[in-house]
PDB file of C-alpha atoms in Angstrom:
ATOM      1  CA  MET W   1      19.512  -4.412  -5.174  1.00 50.00           C
ATOM      2  CA  LYS W   2      20.785  -7.937  -5.808  1.00 50.00           C
ATOM      3  CA  THR W   3      22.411  -6.907  -9.103  1.00 53.00           C
ATOM      4  CA  MET W   4      24.569  -4.382  -7.242  1.00 50.00           C
ATOM      5  CA  SER W   5      25.438  -6.903  -4.477  1.00 51.00           C
ATOM      6  CA  THR W   6      24.484  -4.485  -1.712  1.00 55.00           C
ATOM      7  CA  PRO W   7      24.893  -5.344   2.003  1.00 51.00           C
ATOM      8  CA  LEU W   8      21.118  -5.766   2.383  1.00 45.00           C
ATOM      9  CA  ALA W   9      21.058  -8.278  -0.470  1.00 50.00           C
ATOM     10  CA  ALA W  10      23.648 -10.311   1.414  1.00 45.00           C
ATOM     11  CA  VAL W  11      21.472 -10.336   4.539  1.00 47.00           C
ATOM     12  CA  TYR W  12      18.154 -11.292   2.924  1.00 44.00           C
ATOM     13  CA  SER W  13      17.876 -13.934   0.210  1.00 51.00           C
ATOM     14  CA  THR W  14      14.407 -12.892  -1.004  1.00 66.00           C
ATOM     15  CA  SER W  15      12.184  -9.797  -0.812  1.00 76.00           C
ATOM     16  CA  VAL W  16      15.248  -7.823   0.263  1.00 82.00           C
ATOM     17  CA  MET W  17      13.727  -4.389   0.874  1.00 88.00           C
ATOM     18  CA  GLU W  18      10.506  -5.839   2.253  1.00 91.00           C
ATOM     19  CA  HIS W  19      12.311  -7.890   4.915  1.00 90.00           C
ATOM     20  CA  HIS W  20      14.390  -4.828   5.748  1.00 91.00           C
ATOM     21  CA  HIS W  21      11.231  -2.726   6.136  1.00 92.00           C
ATOM     22  CA  PHE W  22       9.688  -5.270   8.499  1.00 91.00           C
ATOM     23  CA  ASN W  23      12.822  -5.534  10.617  1.00 94.00           C
ATOM     24  CA  GLN W  24      12.989  -1.741  10.829  1.00 95.00           C
ATOM     25  CA  THR W  25       9.361  -1.744  11.974  1.00 93.00           C
ATOM     26  CA  VAL W  26      10.184  -4.171  14.779  1.00 93.00           C
ATOM     27  CA  THR W  27      13.228  -2.090  15.732  1.00 95.00           C
ATOM     28  CA  ILE W  28      11.093   1.052  16.006  1.00 95.00           C
ATOM     29  CA  LEU W  29       8.461  -0.748  18.089  1.00 93.00           C
ATOM     30  CA  GLN W  30      11.174  -1.811  20.536  1.00 93.00           C
ATOM     31  CA  GLN W  31      12.268   1.767  21.206  1.00 94.00           C
ATOM     32  CA  ASP W  32      11.004   3.598  24.279  1.00 91.00           C
ATOM     33  CA  GLY W  33       7.761   5.429  23.630  1.00 93.00           C
ATOM     34  CA  HIS W  34       7.257   3.887  20.181  1.00 95.00           C
ATOM     35  CA  ASN W  35       5.513   0.598  20.931  1.00 93.00           C
ATOM     36  CA  ILE W  36       1.964   1.411  19.837  1.00 95.00           C
ATOM     37  CA  LEU W  37       1.070  -2.258  20.378  1.00 94.00           C
ATOM     38  CA  LYS W  38       2.104  -2.404  24.043  1.00 93.00           C
ATOM     39  CA  SER W  39      -1.483  -2.730  25.293  1.00 95.00           C
ATOM     40  CA  LEU W  40      -1.933  -6.029  23.435  1.00 96.00           C
ATOM     41  CA  SER W  41      -1.593  -9.395  25.114  1.00 97.00           C
ATOM     42  CA  SER W  42       1.354 -11.603  24.163  1.00 95.00           C
ATOM     43  CA  ASP W  43      -0.765 -13.637  21.725  1.00 97.00           C
ATOM     44  CA  GLU W  44      -2.358 -10.523  20.241  1.00 97.00           C
ATOM     45  CA  TYR W  45       1.080  -8.943  19.824  1.00 95.00           C
ATOM     46  CA  LYS W  46       2.362 -11.991  17.955  1.00 95.00           C
ATOM     47  CA  ARG W  47      -0.699 -11.998  15.691  1.00 96.00           C
ATOM     48  CA  ALA W  48      -0.321  -8.273  15.030  1.00 96.00           C
ATOM     49  CA  LEU W  49       3.351  -8.647  14.081  1.00 95.00           C
ATOM     50  CA  SER W  50       2.491 -11.619  11.885  1.00 95.00           C
ATOM     51  CA  LEU W  51      -0.128  -9.551  10.053  1.00 96.00           C
ATOM     52  CA  ILE W  52       2.250  -6.604   9.685  1.00 95.00           C
ATOM     53  CA  LYS W  53       4.940  -8.892   8.269  1.00 95.00           C
ATOM     54  CA  HIS W  54       2.465 -10.528   5.902  1.00 96.00           C
ATOM     55  CA  CYS W  55       1.322  -7.160   4.572  1.00 95.00           C
ATOM     56  CA  ILE W  56       4.815  -5.696   4.214  1.00 95.00           C
ATOM     57  CA  LEU W  57       6.189  -8.750   2.398  1.00 95.00           C
ATOM     58  CA  ALA W  58       3.147  -8.667   0.112  1.00 95.00           C
ATOM     59  CA  THR W  59       4.473  -5.395  -1.341  1.00 93.00           C
ATOM     60  CA  ASP W  60       7.143  -7.455  -3.130  1.00 94.00           C
ATOM     61  CA  LEU W  61       5.756  -7.341  -6.662  1.00 93.00           C
ATOM     62  CA  ALA W  62       7.136 -10.819  -7.351  1.00 93.00           C
ATOM     63  CA  LEU W  63       4.593 -12.183  -4.865  1.00 95.00           C
ATOM     64  CA  PHE W  64       1.689 -10.334  -6.457  1.00 96.00           C
ATOM     65  CA  PHE W  65       1.394 -12.711  -9.396  1.00 97.00           C
ATOM     66  CA  PRO W  66       0.904 -15.945  -7.415  1.00 97.00           C
ATOM     67  CA  ASN W  67      -1.366 -14.094  -4.976  1.00 98.00           C
ATOM     68  CA  LYS W  68      -3.437 -12.723  -7.849  1.00 98.00           C
ATOM     69  CA  ALA W  69      -3.669 -16.139  -9.492  1.00 98.00           C
ATOM     70  CA  ARG W  70      -4.930 -17.785  -6.301  1.00 98.00           C
ATOM     71  CA  LEU W  71      -7.432 -15.052  -5.475  1.00 98.00           C
ATOM     72  CA  SER W  72      -8.646 -14.858  -9.084  1.00 98.00           C
ATOM     73  CA  LYS W  73      -9.353 -18.594  -9.046  1.00 98.00           C
ATOM     74  CA  ILE W  74     -11.357 -18.277  -5.825  1.00 98.00           C
ATOM     75  CA  VAL W  75     -13.363 -15.354  -7.210  1.00 98.00           C
ATOM     76  CA  ALA W  76     -13.943 -17.110 -10.546  1.00 98.00           C
ATOM     77  CA  GLU W  77     -15.308 -20.138  -8.704  1.00 98.00           C
ATOM     78  CA  ASN W  78     -17.628 -17.820  -6.761  1.00 97.00           C
ATOM     79  CA  SER W  79     -16.321 -19.339  -3.537  1.00 98.00           C
ATOM     80  CA  PHE W  80     -14.878 -16.227  -1.870  1.00 98.00           C
ATOM     81  CA  ASP W  81     -15.751 -16.062   1.822  1.00 98.00           C
ATOM     82  CA  TRP W  82     -14.780 -13.209   4.141  1.00 98.00           C
ATOM     83  CA  GLN W  83     -14.796 -15.677   7.039  1.00 98.00           C
ATOM     84  CA  ASN W  84     -12.101 -17.769   5.342  1.00 98.00           C
ATOM     85  CA  ASN W  85      -8.685 -16.764   6.713  1.00 97.00           C
ATOM     86  CA  GLU W  86      -6.858 -17.718   3.517  1.00 97.00           C
ATOM     87  CA  HIS W  87      -9.233 -15.609   1.425  1.00 98.00           C
ATOM     88  CA  ARG W  88      -8.794 -12.652   3.776  1.00 98.00           C
ATOM     89  CA  ALA W  89      -4.992 -13.020   3.709  1.00 98.00           C
ATOM     90  CA  LEU W  90      -4.951 -13.079  -0.093  1.00 98.00           C
ATOM     91  CA  THR W  91      -7.182 -10.011  -0.213  1.00 98.00           C
ATOM     92  CA  GLN W  92      -4.883  -8.213   2.225  1.00 98.00           C
ATOM     93  CA  ALA W  93      -1.896  -9.080   0.047  1.00 98.00           C
ATOM     94  CA  VAL W  94      -3.503  -7.836  -3.168  1.00 98.00           C
ATOM     95  CA  LEU W  95      -4.710  -4.717  -1.346  1.00 98.00           C
ATOM     96  CA  MET W  96      -1.118  -3.983  -0.336  1.00 97.00           C
ATOM     97  CA  THR W  97      -0.086  -4.208  -3.981  1.00 97.00           C
ATOM     98  CA  GLY W  98      -2.962  -1.889  -4.835  1.00 98.00           C
ATOM     99  CA  CYS W  99      -1.690   0.582  -2.234  1.00 97.00           C
ATOM    100  CA  ASP W 100       1.836   0.292  -3.604  1.00 95.00           C
ATOM    101  CA  LEU W 101       0.591   1.031  -7.130  1.00 97.00           C
ATOM    102  CA  ILE W 102      -1.845   3.769  -6.100  1.00 97.00           C
ATOM    103  CA  ALA W 103      -0.054   6.445  -8.147  1.00 97.00           C
ATOM    104  CA  SER W 104      -1.405   4.664 -11.233  1.00 98.00           C
ATOM    105  CA  ALA W 105      -4.934   5.548 -10.076  1.00 98.00           C
ATOM    106  CA  LYS W 106      -4.200   9.155  -9.129  1.00 98.00           C
ATOM    107  CA  PRO W 107      -5.164  12.179 -11.269  1.00 98.00           C
ATOM    108  CA  TRP W 108      -3.125  12.313 -14.487  1.00 98.00           C
ATOM    109  CA  ALA W 109      -0.938  15.231 -13.336  1.00 98.00           C
ATOM    110  CA  VAL W 110      -0.006  13.350 -10.161  1.00 98.00           C
ATOM    111  CA  GLN W 111       0.553  10.130 -12.092  1.00 97.00           C
ATOM    112  CA  THR W 112       2.996  11.707 -14.566  1.00 97.00           C
ATOM    113  CA  GLU W 113       4.938  13.566 -11.870  1.00 97.00           C
ATOM    114  CA  THR W 114       5.239  10.395  -9.782  1.00 97.00           C
ATOM    115  CA  VAL W 115       6.446   8.379 -12.772  1.00 97.00           C
ATOM    116  CA  LYS W 116       9.025  11.071 -13.519  1.00 96.00           C
ATOM    117  CA  VAL W 117      10.418  10.869  -9.977  1.00 97.00           C
ATOM    118  CA  ILE W 118      10.407   7.056  -9.925  1.00 96.00           C
ATOM    119  CA  PHE W 119      12.136   6.726 -13.279  1.00 96.00           C
ATOM    120  CA  GLU W 120      14.818   9.227 -12.291  1.00 97.00           C
ATOM    121  CA  GLU W 121      15.582   6.922  -9.369  1.00 96.00           C
ATOM    122  CA  PHE W 122      15.654   3.966 -11.776  1.00 96.00           C
ATOM    123  CA  TYR W 123      18.007   5.841 -14.111  1.00 97.00           C
ATOM    124  CA  GLU W 124      20.359   6.668 -11.247  1.00 97.00           C
ATOM    125  CA  GLN W 125      20.563   2.974 -10.406  1.00 95.00           C
ATOM    126  CA  GLY W 126      21.116   2.185 -14.082  1.00 96.00           C
ATOM    127  CA  ASP W 127      23.885   4.782 -14.250  1.00 96.00           C
ATOM    128  CA  ALA W 128      25.570   3.164 -11.252  1.00 96.00           C
ATOM    129  CA  GLU W 129      25.280  -0.292 -12.828  1.00 96.00           C
ATOM    130  CA  ARG W 130      26.773   0.972 -16.096  1.00 95.00           C
ATOM    131  CA  MET W 131      29.675   2.545 -14.183  1.00 95.00           C
ATOM    132  CA  ASN W 132      30.279  -0.893 -12.667  1.00 94.00           C
ATOM    133  CA  GLY W 133      30.402  -2.476 -16.107  1.00 94.00           C
ATOM    134  CA  LYS W 134      26.886  -3.915 -16.055  1.00 94.00           C
ATOM    135  CA  GLU W 135      24.240  -3.244 -18.684  1.00 94.00           C
ATOM    136  CA  PRO W 136      21.075  -1.939 -16.981  1.00 94.00           C
ATOM    137  CA  ILE W 137      17.666  -3.268 -17.918  1.00 95.00           C
ATOM    138  CA  ALA W 138      15.643  -1.058 -20.268  1.00 94.00           C
ATOM    139  CA  MET W 139      13.549   0.383 -17.450  1.00 94.00           C
ATOM    140  CA  MET W 140      16.704   1.685 -15.759  1.00 96.00           C
ATOM    141  CA  ASP W 141      18.551   2.717 -18.909  1.00 96.00           C
ATOM    142  CA  ARG W 142      18.632   6.507 -19.254  1.00 96.00           C
ATOM    143  CA  GLN W 143      19.509   6.067 -22.927  1.00 94.00           C
ATOM    144  CA  LYS W 144      16.071   4.529 -23.480  1.00 94.00           C
ATOM    145  CA  ALA W 145      14.081   7.259 -21.731  1.00 94.00           C
ATOM    146  CA  HIS W 146      12.108   7.834 -24.952  1.00 93.00           C
ATOM    147  CA  GLU W 147      10.574   4.380 -24.452  1.00 94.00           C
ATOM    148  CA  LEU W 148       9.034   5.375 -21.106  1.00 96.00           C
ATOM    149  CA  PRO W 149       5.433   5.772 -22.400  1.00 96.00           C
ATOM    150  CA  GLN W 150       5.463   2.300 -23.954  1.00 96.00           C
ATOM    151  CA  MET W 151       6.984   0.837 -20.783  1.00 96.00           C
ATOM    152  CA  GLN W 152       4.187   2.433 -18.790  1.00 97.00           C
ATOM    153  CA  VAL W 153       1.587   0.933 -21.116  1.00 97.00           C
ATOM    154  CA  GLY W 154       2.974  -2.519 -20.378  1.00 96.00           C
ATOM    155  CA  PHE W 155       3.154  -1.824 -16.649  1.00 97.00           C
ATOM    156  CA  MET W 156      -0.363  -0.396 -16.428  1.00 97.00           C
ATOM    157  CA  ASN W 157      -1.992  -3.110 -18.539  1.00 97.00           C
ATOM    158  CA  GLY W 158       0.074  -5.991 -17.204  1.00 97.00           C
ATOM    159  CA  ILE W 159       0.122  -5.220 -13.492  1.00 97.00           C
ATOM    160  CA  CYS W 160      -1.931  -2.214 -12.362  1.00 98.00           C
ATOM    161  CA  MET W 161      -5.176  -2.872 -14.234  1.00 98.00           C
ATOM    162  CA  PRO W 162      -5.299  -6.601 -13.338  1.00 98.00           C
ATOM    163  CA  CYS W 163      -4.740  -5.668  -9.686  1.00 98.00           C
ATOM    164  CA  TYR W 164      -7.561  -3.126  -9.533  1.00 98.00           C
ATOM    165  CA  GLU W 165      -9.898  -5.246 -11.655  1.00 98.00           C
ATOM    166  CA  LEU W 166      -9.504  -8.104  -9.177  1.00 98.00           C
ATOM    167  CA  LEU W 167      -9.917  -5.830  -6.171  1.00 98.00           C
ATOM    168  CA  SER W 168     -13.104  -4.343  -7.618  1.00 98.00           C
ATOM    169  CA  ARG W 169     -14.591  -7.838  -7.832  1.00 98.00           C
ATOM    170  CA  VAL W 170     -13.818  -8.550  -4.176  1.00 98.00           C
ATOM    171  CA  ILE W 171     -14.399  -5.031  -2.859  1.00 98.00           C
ATOM    172  CA  PRO W 172     -16.805  -3.179  -5.205  1.00 97.00           C
ATOM    173  CA  GLU W 173     -16.085   0.110  -3.418  1.00 97.00           C
ATOM    174  CA  THR W 174     -12.629   0.117  -5.056  1.00 97.00           C
ATOM    175  CA  ASP W 175     -14.098   0.264  -8.564  1.00 98.00           C
ATOM    176  CA  GLN W 176     -13.171   3.935  -8.926  1.00 97.00           C
ATOM    177  CA  LEU W 177      -9.500   2.966  -8.646  1.00 98.00           C
ATOM    178  CA  LYS W 178      -9.939   0.645 -11.603  1.00 98.00           C
ATOM    179  CA  GLU W 179     -11.581   3.391 -13.659  1.00 98.00           C
ATOM    180  CA  ARG W 180      -8.928   5.981 -12.812  1.00 98.00           C
ATOM    181  CA  CYS W 181      -6.205   3.479 -13.636  1.00 98.00           C
ATOM    182  CA  ARG W 182      -7.865   2.708 -16.974  1.00 98.00           C
ATOM    183  CA  TYR W 183      -7.989   6.429 -17.799  1.00 98.00           C
ATOM    184  CA  ASN W 184      -4.268   6.817 -17.091  1.00 98.00           C
ATOM    185  CA  ALA W 185      -3.436   3.669 -19.058  1.00 98.00           C
ATOM    186  CA  ASN W 186      -5.259   5.133 -22.059  1.00 98.00           C
ATOM    187  CA  LYS W 187      -3.301   8.389 -21.692  1.00 98.00           C
ATOM    188  CA  TRP W 188      -0.012   6.479 -21.711  1.00 98.00           C
ATOM    189  CA  GLU W 189      -1.137   4.603 -24.815  1.00 98.00           C
ATOM    190  CA  GLU W 190      -1.777   7.941 -26.529  1.00 97.00           C
ATOM    191  CA  LEU W 191       1.716   9.139 -25.608  1.00 97.00           C
ATOM    192  CA  ALA W 192       3.244   5.856 -26.771  1.00 97.00           C
ATOM    193  CA  GLU W 193       1.503   6.162 -30.143  1.00 96.00           C
ATOM    194  CA  GLU W 194       2.680   9.753 -30.447  1.00 94.00           C
ATOM    195  CA  GLN W 195       6.266   8.698 -29.680  1.00 92.00           C
ATOM    196  CA  LYS W 196       6.000   5.895 -32.227  1.00 90.00           C
ATOM    197  CA  ARG W 197       4.849   8.331 -34.923  1.00 91.00           C
ATOM    198  CA  ARG W 198       7.712  10.722 -34.155  1.00 89.00           C
ATOM    199  CA  THR W 199      10.228   7.880 -34.334  1.00 85.00           C
ATOM    200  CA  GLU W 200       8.853   6.732 -37.693  1.00 83.00           C
ATOM    201  CA  GLU W 201       8.915  10.278 -39.076  1.00 81.00           C
ATOM    202  CA  GLU W 202      12.525  10.759 -37.979  1.00 82.00           C
ATOM    203  CA  ALA W 203      13.467   7.511 -39.718  1.00 78.00           C
ATOM    204  CA  ILE W 204      12.160   8.749 -43.084  1.00 73.00           C
TER     205      ILE W 204
END
């Protein structure tokens, strides 16, 4: 978004799409017949909007890492308290990331189809960047599509698994998400190894 210097990037300095999503939410709520929060008092309405904004902005993956670090420290110190507002806010934020990444914990057939669709969108952005004289990052480079399995291994092990592992410690009922994610991560590792073998054989 920022690389392409889009109008939205000029409006918002950080978390571009996330701020846009929140502002669109407020716009919808202000339309006749769409304000599902109209029965709330003024203070309740402000708190509700604050929570909505907090949760939407938390879907910015750049914010996941500091949120995870803070919540992990609290959990490691065995000091997590559901009555603590900061602890609840951090859990909400990590939960939003978990929701955003949920395809990684879906059945394998759903996971692969979702990745295919997402990467096609990435490649289209990379194509546009290349047409504008900019070299796209590997993830958005159609010419490096053969590296997709290995990229997924890094994504699953570096982001998805840590997210669900942390959530399972705070909310044990989410443990199945961690296990499904682990299964998919292992499948991507198998595909990455297979691709590596093919590449080595072709080089002989």
